[in-house]
Amino acid sequence: NNIMIELDYDSDDDGTGGYFVRMQDSGGEIGSIKIASATSVAFNTTSDYRLKENEVEITDGLEMVNNLKPYRFNFKGHSVIRDGFFAHEVAPFVPTAVDGEKDAVDEDGEIKRQSIDYSQMVTVMVAAIKELSEKNEALEKRIEELEK
């Protein structure tokens, strides 16, 4: 009943640690969908520091977040209300979160849909929170100084 793919894992009582899907390239695992516990699933992307280089801290997270426009909407033909973004509006600010091109169509003129990987936006949002926290601490210090 509406199941497109069903995967079963049966090696222990709850399957913890078992993979539903494992993605690899020539260097090894790059992501997975895994059983995290008896009641949860983990969607993982490789993030080991030993595989990274040229790291630069994000210092304009607040500016990026301030440029995002969250919307409340429903998809055409569906009545369920959702919250989200328009992919083409996110692309200039968090390009790693967007797949596909704005207004693209295939050879038959059918829409080639853009999509968003919302998990890619978490880093930018954390950077923005850190910037707000620093601003807040500076304001608190100024207030304390004025109260003396």
mmCIF file of C-alpha atoms in Angstrom:
data_model
loop_
_atom_site.group_PDB
_atom_site.id
_atom_site.type_symbol
_atom_site.label_atom_id
_atom_site.label_comp_id
_atom_site.label_asym_id
_atom_site.label_seq_id
_atom_site.Cartn_x
_atom_site.Cartn_y
_atom_site.Cartn_z
ATOM 1 C CA ASN A 1 0.000 0.000 0.000
ATOM 2 C CA ASN A 2 1.972 2.961 -1.355
ATOM 3 C CA ILE A 3 5.321 1.344 -0.538
ATOM 4 C CA MET A 4 7.755 1.880 -3.394
ATOM 5 C CA ILE A 5 10.819 0.297 -1.788
ATOM 6 C CA GLU A 6 10.904 -1.864 1.300
ATOM 7 C CA LEU A 7 14.169 -2.985 2.843
ATOM 8 C CA ASP A 8 14.312 -5.459 5.678
ATOM 9 C CA TYR A 9 17.159 -5.881 8.143
ATOM 10 C CA ASP A 10 17.031 -8.767 10.562
ATOM 11 C CA SER A 11 20.420 -9.427 12.201
ATOM 12 C CA ASP A 12 19.544 -8.503 15.804
ATOM 13 C CA ASP A 13 16.657 -7.365 17.978
ATOM 14 C CA ASP A 14 16.521 -3.795 16.696
ATOM 15 C CA GLY A 15 18.943 -3.588 13.753
ATOM 16 C CA THR A 16 21.001 -0.792 15.335
ATOM 17 C CA GLY A 17 23.992 0.013 13.159
ATOM 18 C CA GLY A 18 22.574 -1.693 10.096
ATOM 19 C CA TYR A 19 22.652 0.140 6.767
ATOM 20 C CA PHE A 20 19.581 0.684 4.639
ATOM 21 C CA VAL A 21 21.658 2.414 1.983
ATOM 22 C CA ARG A 22 25.384 3.123 1.788
ATOM 23 C CA MET A 23 26.800 5.490 -0.846
ATOM 24 C CA GLN A 24 30.468 5.165 -1.798
ATOM 25 C CA ASP A 25 32.981 6.567 -4.239
ATOM 26 C CA SER A 26 36.487 5.296 -4.979
ATOM 27 C CA GLY A 27 37.692 6.742 -1.654
ATOM 28 C CA GLY A 28 35.108 5.007 0.508
ATOM 29 C CA GLU A 29 31.762 5.807 2.104
ATOM 30 C CA ILE A 30 30.351 9.276 1.364
ATOM 31 C CA GLY A 31 26.923 8.904 2.934
ATOM 32 C CA SER A 32 24.371 6.495 4.327
ATOM 33 C CA ILE A 33 20.908 5.871 5.622
ATOM 34 C CA LYS A 34 21.416 3.808 8.718
ATOM 35 C CA ILE A 35 19.501 2.408 11.685
ATOM 36 C CA ALA A 36 20.456 4.701 14.589
ATOM 37 C CA SER A 37 18.417 2.904 17.245
ATOM 38 C CA ALA A 38 15.319 0.780 17.606
ATOM 39 C CA THR A 39 13.209 3.889 16.980
ATOM 40 C CA SER A 40 15.214 6.162 14.672
ATOM 41 C CA VAL A 41 17.029 6.422 11.346
ATOM 42 C CA ALA A 42 20.160 8.481 10.646
ATOM 43 C CA PHE A 43 20.784 10.238 7.317
ATOM 44 C CA ASN A 44 24.558 10.668 7.186
ATOM 45 C CA THR A 45 26.985 12.618 5.021
ATOM 46 C CA THR A 46 30.738 12.161 5.389
ATOM 47 C CA SER A 47 32.223 14.905 7.576
ATOM 48 C CA ASP A 48 35.580 13.582 8.782
ATOM 49 C CA TYR A 49 38.109 16.417 9.217
ATOM 50 C CA ARG A 50 40.868 14.206 7.795
ATOM 51 C CA LEU A 51 39.195 14.347 4.383
ATOM 52 C CA LYS A 52 38.897 18.154 4.258
ATOM 53 C CA GLU A 53 41.188 21.036 3.338
ATOM 54 C CA ASN A 54 41.076 24.774 2.637
ATOM 55 C CA GLU A 55 38.549 25.347 5.435
ATOM 56 C CA VAL A 56 37.356 28.915 5.930
ATOM 57 C CA GLU A 57 34.953 29.870 8.710
ATOM 58 C CA ILE A 58 31.619 31.279 7.518
ATOM 59 C CA THR A 59 31.428 34.885 8.728
ATOM 60 C CA ASP A 60 28.510 36.140 6.649
ATOM 61 C CA GLY A 61 25.888 33.650 7.823
ATOM 62 C CA LEU A 62 23.595 36.385 9.134
ATOM 63 C CA GLU A 63 23.671 38.185 5.791
ATOM 64 C CA MET A 64 22.875 34.938 3.965
ATOM 65 C CA VAL A 65 20.010 34.083 6.326
ATOM 66 C CA ASN A 66 18.622 37.628 6.077
ATOM 67 C CA ASN A 67 18.452 37.213 2.304
ATOM 68 C CA LEU A 68 16.406 34.002 2.502
ATOM 69 C CA LYS A 69 12.659 34.321 2.124
ATOM 70 C CA PRO A 70 10.652 31.653 3.953
ATOM 71 C CA TYR A 71 7.137 31.046 2.617
ATOM 72 C CA ARG A 72 4.000 29.189 3.613
ATOM 73 C CA PHE A 73 2.391 27.491 0.579
ATOM 74 C CA ASN A 74 0.793 24.388 -0.859
ATOM 75 C CA PHE A 75 1.910 22.514 -3.955
ATOM 76 C CA LYS A 76 -0.434 22.789 -6.934
ATOM 77 C CA GLY A 77 -3.056 20.059 -6.784
ATOM 78 C CA HIS A 78 -2.474 19.445 -3.064
ATOM 79 C CA SER A 79 -4.126 21.136 -0.107
ATOM 80 C CA VAL A 80 -1.522 20.409 2.578
ATOM 81 C CA ILE A 81 0.141 23.634 3.722
ATOM 82 C CA ARG A 82 3.949 23.528 3.925
ATOM 83 C CA ASP A 83 6.725 25.893 5.000
ATOM 84 C CA GLY A 84 9.819 26.273 2.865
ATOM 85 C CA PHE A 85 11.749 28.236 0.285
ATOM 86 C CA PHE A 86 11.869 28.619 -3.492
ATOM 87 C CA ALA A 87 15.015 26.861 -4.715
ATOM 88 C CA HIS A 88 15.976 29.598 -7.191
ATOM 89 C CA GLU A 89 15.880 32.203 -4.393
ATOM 90 C CA VAL A 90 18.123 30.100 -2.139
ATOM 91 C CA ALA A 91 20.711 29.310 -4.854
ATOM 92 C CA PRO A 92 22.589 32.650 -4.755
ATOM 93 C CA PHE A 93 23.069 32.445 -0.977
ATOM 94 C CA VAL A 94 23.447 28.700 -0.261
ATOM 95 C CA PRO A 95 24.285 27.174 -3.656
ATOM 96 C CA THR A 96 25.254 23.806 -2.162
ATOM 97 C CA ALA A 97 21.651 23.378 -0.989
ATOM 98 C CA VAL A 98 20.110 23.644 -4.466
ATOM 99 C CA ASP A 99 19.990 21.040 -7.209
ATOM 100 C CA GLY A 100 18.866 21.918 -10.713
ATOM 101 C CA GLU A 101 18.503 25.139 -12.673
ATOM 102 C CA LYS A 102 15.752 27.778 -12.505
ATOM 103 C CA ASP A 103 13.120 27.406 -15.253
ATOM 104 C CA ALA A 104 14.825 24.345 -16.803
ATOM 105 C CA VAL A 105 12.736 22.062 -19.025
ATOM 106 C CA ASP A 106 13.496 18.776 -20.753
ATOM 107 C CA GLU A 107 13.367 18.112 -24.497
ATOM 108 C CA ASP A 108 9.577 17.631 -24.273
ATOM 109 C CA GLY A 109 9.072 20.952 -22.499
ATOM 110 C CA GLU A 110 8.330 19.271 -19.158
ATOM 111 C CA ILE A 111 9.551 20.967 -15.977
ATOM 112 C CA LYS A 112 12.948 19.780 -14.699
ATOM 113 C CA ARG A 113 12.281 20.364 -11.031
ATOM 114 C CA GLN A 114 14.698 22.172 -8.757
ATOM 115 C CA SER A 115 15.106 20.818 -5.257
ATOM 116 C CA ILE A 116 16.610 21.879 -1.932
ATOM 117 C CA ASP A 117 18.662 19.817 0.493
ATOM 118 C CA TYR A 118 17.638 21.641 3.670
ATOM 119 C CA SER A 119 20.429 19.973 5.634
ATOM 120 C CA GLN A 120 22.930 22.079 3.654
ATOM 121 C CA MET A 121 21.366 25.210 5.177
ATOM 122 C CA VAL A 122 22.094 24.213 8.779
ATOM 123 C CA THR A 123 25.720 25.399 8.628
ATOM 124 C CA VAL A 124 24.700 28.856 7.432
ATOM 125 C CA MET A 125 22.043 29.098 10.134
ATOM 126 C CA VAL A 126 24.521 28.105 12.850
ATOM 127 C CA ALA A 127 26.924 30.778 11.559
ATOM 128 C CA ALA A 128 24.091 33.331 11.731
ATOM 129 C CA ILE A 129 23.216 32.301 15.297
ATOM 130 C CA LYS A 130 26.872 32.686 16.316
ATOM 131 C CA GLU A 131 26.967 36.179 14.788
ATOM 132 C CA LEU A 132 23.761 37.152 16.611
ATOM 133 C CA SER A 133 25.173 35.756 19.841
ATOM 134 C CA GLU A 134 28.329 37.872 19.479
ATOM 135 C CA LYS A 135 26.239 40.980 18.780
ATOM 136 C CA ASN A 136 24.028 40.216 21.765
ATOM 137 C CA GLU A 137 27.039 39.787 24.068
ATOM 138 C CA ALA A 138 28.473 43.116 22.869
ATOM 139 C CA LEU A 139 25.153 44.851 23.549
ATOM 140 C CA GLU A 140 24.917 43.264 27.011
ATOM 141 C CA LYS A 141 28.424 44.565 27.792
ATOM 142 C CA ARG A 142 27.463 48.057 26.657
ATOM 143 C CA ILE A 143 24.339 47.988 28.854
ATOM 144 C CA GLU A 144 26.394 46.823 31.853
ATOM 145 C CA GLU A 145 28.871 49.664 31.250
ATOM 146 C CA LEU A 146 26.045 52.227 31.063
ATOM 147 C CA GLU A 147 24.479 50.921 34.281
ATOM 148 C CA LYS A 148 27.717 51.446 36.243
#
